[in-house]
C-alpha positions as a Markdown table, in Angstrom:
| # | Residue | x | y | z |
|---|---|---|---|---|
| 1 | Met | -0.3 | 0.1 | 0.0 |
| 2 | Ser | 1.3 | 3.4 | -0.4 |
| 3 | Lys | 2.2 | 5.9 | 1.6 |
| 4 | Leu | -0.6 | 8.4 | 3.0 |
| 5 | Asn | -0.1 | 11.9 | 2.1 |
| 6 | Ile | -0.9 | 14.0 | 5.1 |
| 7 | Gly | -1.1 | 18.1 | 4.9 |
| 8 | Ile | 0.0 | 20.4 | 8.2 |
| 9 | Ile | -2.3 | 23.3 | 7.3 |
| 10 | Leu | -1.2 | 26.8 | 9.3 |
| 11 | Gly | -4.2 | 28.4 | 10.0 |
| 12 | Ser | -2.7 | 31.9 | 10.2 |
| 13 | Thr | -2.1 | 34.4 | 7.6 |
| 14 | Arg | -0.8 | 37.4 | 9.6 |
| 15 | Gln | 2.8 | 39.3 | 9.3 |
| 16 | Gly | 4.8 | 37.7 | 12.2 |
| 17 | Arg | 2.6 | 34.7 | 12.7 |
| 18 | Val | 4.8 | 31.9 | 14.6 |
| 19 | Ser | 2.7 | 28.9 | 12.5 |
| 20 | Pro | 5.5 | 28.5 | 10.0 |
| 21 | Gln | 7.6 | 27.3 | 13.2 |
| 22 | Val | 5.3 | 25.1 | 14.4 |
| 23 | Gly | 4.4 | 23.2 | 11.6 |
| 24 | Glu | 7.9 | 23.1 | 10.9 |
| 25 | Trp | 8.5 | 21.5 | 14.0 |
| 26 | Val | 5.3 | 19.0 | 13.4 |
| 27 | Lys | 6.7 | 18.2 | 10.2 |
| 28 | Ser | 10.1 | 17.4 | 11.2 |
| 29 | Val | 8.3 | 15.2 | 13.8 |
| 30 | Ala | 6.7 | 13.4 | 11.5 |
| 31 | Asp | 9.5 | 13.2 | 8.9 |
| 32 | Lys | 11.4 | 11.5 | 11.1 |
| 33 | Arg | 8.7 | 8.8 | 10.8 |
| 34 | Gly | 8.6 | 7.5 | 7.7 |
| 35 | Asp | 5.4 | 6.5 | 7.7 |
| 36 | Ala | 3.4 | 8.8 | 5.5 |
| 37 | Asn | 4.3 | 11.6 | 3.1 |
| 38 | Tyr | 4.1 | 15.5 | 5.1 |
| 39 | Glu | 3.5 | 18.7 | 3.9 |
| 40 | Ile | 3.4 | 22.0 | 4.8 |
| 41 | Val | 0.1 | 23.8 | 3.1 |
| 42 | Asp | -0.2 | 27.2 | 3.7 |
| 43 | Ile | -3.6 | 28.8 | 3.3 |
| 44 | Ala | -1.6 | 32.0 | 2.8 |
| 45 | Asp | -0.2 | 30.8 | -0.8 |
| 46 | Phe | -3.9 | 30.7 | -2.1 |
| 47 | Lys | -4.7 | 34.0 | -1.8 |
| 48 | Leu | -8.5 | 33.1 | -0.9 |
| 49 | Pro | -10.7 | 36.2 | -1.1 |
| 50 | Phe | -13.3 | 36.4 | 1.8 |
| 51 | Phe | -16.1 | 33.6 | 1.0 |
| 52 | Gly | -18.9 | 35.0 | -1.4 |
| 53 | Glu | -17.8 | 38.2 | -1.8 |
| 54 | Glu | -16.1 | 37.9 | -5.6 |
| 55 | Asp | -15.1 | 35.3 | -7.9 |
| 56 | Ala | -12.5 | 33.1 | -7.0 |
| 57 | Thr | -12.8 | 30.4 | -9.3 |
| 58 | Ala | -9.3 | 29.9 | -9.8 |
| 59 | Gln | -8.5 | 29.9 | -6.3 |
| 60 | Ala | -10.6 | 27.8 | -4.9 |
| 61 | Ala | -10.1 | 25.2 | -7.2 |
| 62 | Ala | -6.5 | 25.2 | -6.8 |
| 63 | Trp | -7.4 | 25.0 | -2.7 |
| 64 | Asn | -10.0 | 22.0 | -3.4 |
| 65 | Glu | -7.6 | 20.0 | -5.6 |
| 66 | Lys | -4.8 | 20.5 | -2.7 |
| 67 | Leu | -7.4 | 19.2 | -0.6 |
| 68 | Asn | -8.1 | 16.4 | -2.6 |
| 69 | Ser | -4.8 | 15.3 | -3.0 |
| 70 | Leu | -4.4 | 14.8 | 1.0 |
| 71 | Asp | -5.8 | 11.7 | 3.1 |
| 72 | Gly | -5.5 | 13.6 | 6.4 |
| 73 | Phe | -4.5 | 16.7 | 7.9 |
| 74 | Val | -2.7 | 18.3 | 11.1 |
| 75 | Phe | -4.5 | 22.1 | 11.5 |
| 76 | Ile | -1.6 | 24.0 | 13.1 |
| 77 | Val | -4.3 | 26.5 | 14.9 |
| 78 | Gln | -3.9 | 29.5 | 17.2 |
| 79 | Glu | -6.6 | 31.2 | 19.5 |
| 80 | Tyr | -8.0 | 34.6 | 18.4 |
| 81 | Asn | -10.3 | 35.7 | 20.8 |
| 82 | His | -11.7 | 32.3 | 22.4 |
| 83 | Ser | -11.8 | 30.9 | 18.5 |
| 84 | Ile | -10.1 | 30.0 | 15.0 |
| 85 | Thr | -8.9 | 32.6 | 12.6 |
| 86 | Gly | -11.4 | 34.1 | 10.0 |
| 87 | Val | -8.7 | 33.3 | 7.7 |
| 88 | Leu | -8.9 | 29.3 | 8.8 |
| 89 | Lys | -12.9 | 29.5 | 8.7 |
| 90 | Asn | -12.7 | 31.4 | 5.5 |
| 91 | Ala | -10.5 | 28.0 | 3.8 |
| 92 | Leu | -13.1 | 25.4 | 5.4 |
| 93 | Asp | -16.0 | 27.4 | 3.9 |
| 94 | Phe | -14.0 | 27.2 | 0.2 |
| 95 | Ala | -14.7 | 23.5 | 0.2 |
| 96 | Arg | -16.8 | 20.9 | 0.9 |
| 97 | Glu | -16.4 | 17.3 | -0.7 |
| 98 | Ala | -13.0 | 17.8 | -0.7 |
| 99 | Trp | -12.4 | 17.5 | 3.4 |
| 100 | Asn | -15.2 | 14.7 | 3.5 |
| 101 | Asn | -14.0 | 11.1 | 5.0 |
| 102 | Lys | -10.8 | 12.3 | 5.9 |
| 103 | Ala | -8.9 | 12.5 | 9.2 |
| 104 | Ala | -7.1 | 15.3 | 11.0 |
| 105 | Gly | -5.4 | 16.1 | 14.1 |
| 106 | Ile | -4.9 | 19.6 | 16.0 |
| 107 | Val | -1.9 | 21.5 | 17.0 |
| 108 | Ser | -3.2 | 24.3 | 19.2 |
| 109 | Tyr | -1.2 | 27.3 | 21.1 |
| 110 | Gly | -2.5 | 30.2 | 22.9 |
| 111 | Ser | -2.7 | 31.8 | 26.2 |
| 112 | Val | -4.4 | 28.3 | 27.6 |
| 113 | Gly | -3.0 | 26.2 | 24.7 |
| 114 | Gly | -5.3 | 27.0 | 22.1 |
| 115 | Ala | -7.8 | 24.7 | 23.7 |
| 116 | Arg | -10.9 | 27.1 | 22.7 |
| 117 | Ala | -10.0 | 27.6 | 19.3 |
| 118 | Ala | -9.4 | 23.5 | 19.2 |
| 119 | Glu | -13.1 | 22.9 | 20.3 |
| 120 | His | -14.3 | 25.3 | 17.8 |
| 121 | Leu | -12.4 | 23.7 | 15.2 |
| 122 | Arg | -13.9 | 20.1 | 16.0 |
| 123 | Gly | -17.5 | 21.4 | 15.5 |
| 124 | Ile | -16.5 | 22.8 | 12.3 |
| 125 | Leu | -14.8 | 19.4 | 11.2 |
| 126 | Gly | -17.8 | 17.2 | 12.2 |
| 127 | Glu | -19.7 | 19.2 | 10.3 |
| 128 | Leu | -17.3 | 19.0 | 7.2 |
| 129 | Ser | -17.1 | 15.0 | 8.0 |
| 130 | Val | -13.7 | 15.4 | 9.1 |
| 131 | Ala | -13.2 | 12.9 | 12.2 |
| 132 | Asp | -10.7 | 14.5 | 14.3 |
| 133 | Val | -8.8 | 12.3 | 16.4 |
| 134 | Arg | -8.4 | 12.5 | 20.4 |
| 135 | Val | -4.8 | 13.5 | 21.2 |
| 136 | His | -4.1 | 16.9 | 21.0 |
| 137 | Pro | -0.9 | 18.6 | 21.7 |
| 138 | Ala | -2.0 | 22.1 | 23.3 |
| 139 | Leu | 1.2 | 24.6 | 23.4 |
| 140 | Ser | 1.4 | 27.3 | 25.6 |
| 141 | Leu | 2.3 | 30.8 | 24.4 |
| 142 | Phe | 4.3 | 31.5 | 28.0 |
| 143 | Thr | 6.0 | 28.1 | 28.2 |
| 144 | Asp | 6.6 | 27.3 | 24.6 |
| 145 | Phe | 7.6 | 30.6 | 23.0 |
| 146 | Glu | 10.3 | 33.1 | 23.6 |
| 147 | Asn | 8.9 | 36.6 | 24.0 |
| 148 | Gly | 5.7 | 35.0 | 21.9 |
| 149 | Ser | 7.5 | 34.6 | 18.7 |
| 150 | Val | 10.1 | 32.5 | 19.0 |
| 151 | Phe | 9.0 | 28.5 | 19.0 |
| 152 | Lys | 11.0 | 26.6 | 22.0 |
| 153 | Pro | 8.7 | 23.4 | 22.2 |
| 154 | Ala | 8.7 | 21.6 | 26.1 |
| 155 | Asp | 10.0 | 18.3 | 25.1 |
| 156 | Leu | 7.1 | 16.6 | 26.5 |
| 157 | His | 5.2 | 18.1 | 23.3 |
| 158 | Leu | 6.8 | 14.9 | 21.6 |
| 159 | Thr | 4.7 | 12.4 | 23.2 |
| 160 | Asn | 1.4 | 14.1 | 22.2 |
| 161 | Val | 2.7 | 15.0 | 18.4 |
| 162 | Asn | 3.6 | 11.3 | 18.0 |
| 163 | Gly | 0.3 | 9.9 | 19.3 |
| 164 | Met | -1.9 | 12.2 | 17.5 |
| 165 | Leu | 0.3 | 11.4 | 14.5 |
| 166 | Asp | -0.5 | 8.0 | 15.1 |
| 167 | Gln | -4.1 | 8.7 | 15.5 |
| 168 | Val | -4.4 | 10.6 | 12.1 |
| 169 | Leu | -2.6 | 7.7 | 10.1 |
| 170 | Ala | -5.1 | 5.2 | 11.6 |
| 171 | Trp | -8.4 | 7.1 | 11.1 |
| 172 | Ser | -6.6 | 8.2 | 7.5 |
| 173 | Gly | -6.2 | 5.3 | 6.3 |
| 174 | Ala | -9.4 | 3.3 | 7.4 |
| 175 | Leu | -11.4 | 6.3 | 5.9 |
| 176 | Lys | -9.7 | 6.3 | 2.7 |
| 177 | Val | -11.7 | 3.4 | 1.7 |
| 178 | Leu | -14.9 | 5.6 | 1.9 |
| 179 | Arg | -13.3 | 7.8 | -0.8 |
């Protein structure tokens, strides 16, 4: 059986964001496993306008094509005002079937580990027929980032990242037969 393709989705597009640091860390942990093909998927690269405000046929087609090429996801989610970013919600809305019957893990960060954003994302993923996994690495802005901008994760997070990836791969493989 060929390896699964897992996209690590960066959930922010703002200047000075730290999601690329977190995403690269998750990818480096994942790549050492050698059990799937992992890639960073940066929402910023797709230049999606606000859903429904202008013709976005080309951007939506490229976004959906990328999502269709993936068997599962790891969302890098930062908490903004107790929820996910607007750009992540917008990107979720630009696809429907491309999300269906796939699995997702969540790596969140914020003042309380991004837990509230992760819970909001779980509700949205359920509506999109995405099976979110239980293990959830939650990173603290106070202990895992220097000055809120330099990512330096505690070693204890490696266990959770690997546990999450184990679940994402198991569920992604199982759900692949439905697609």
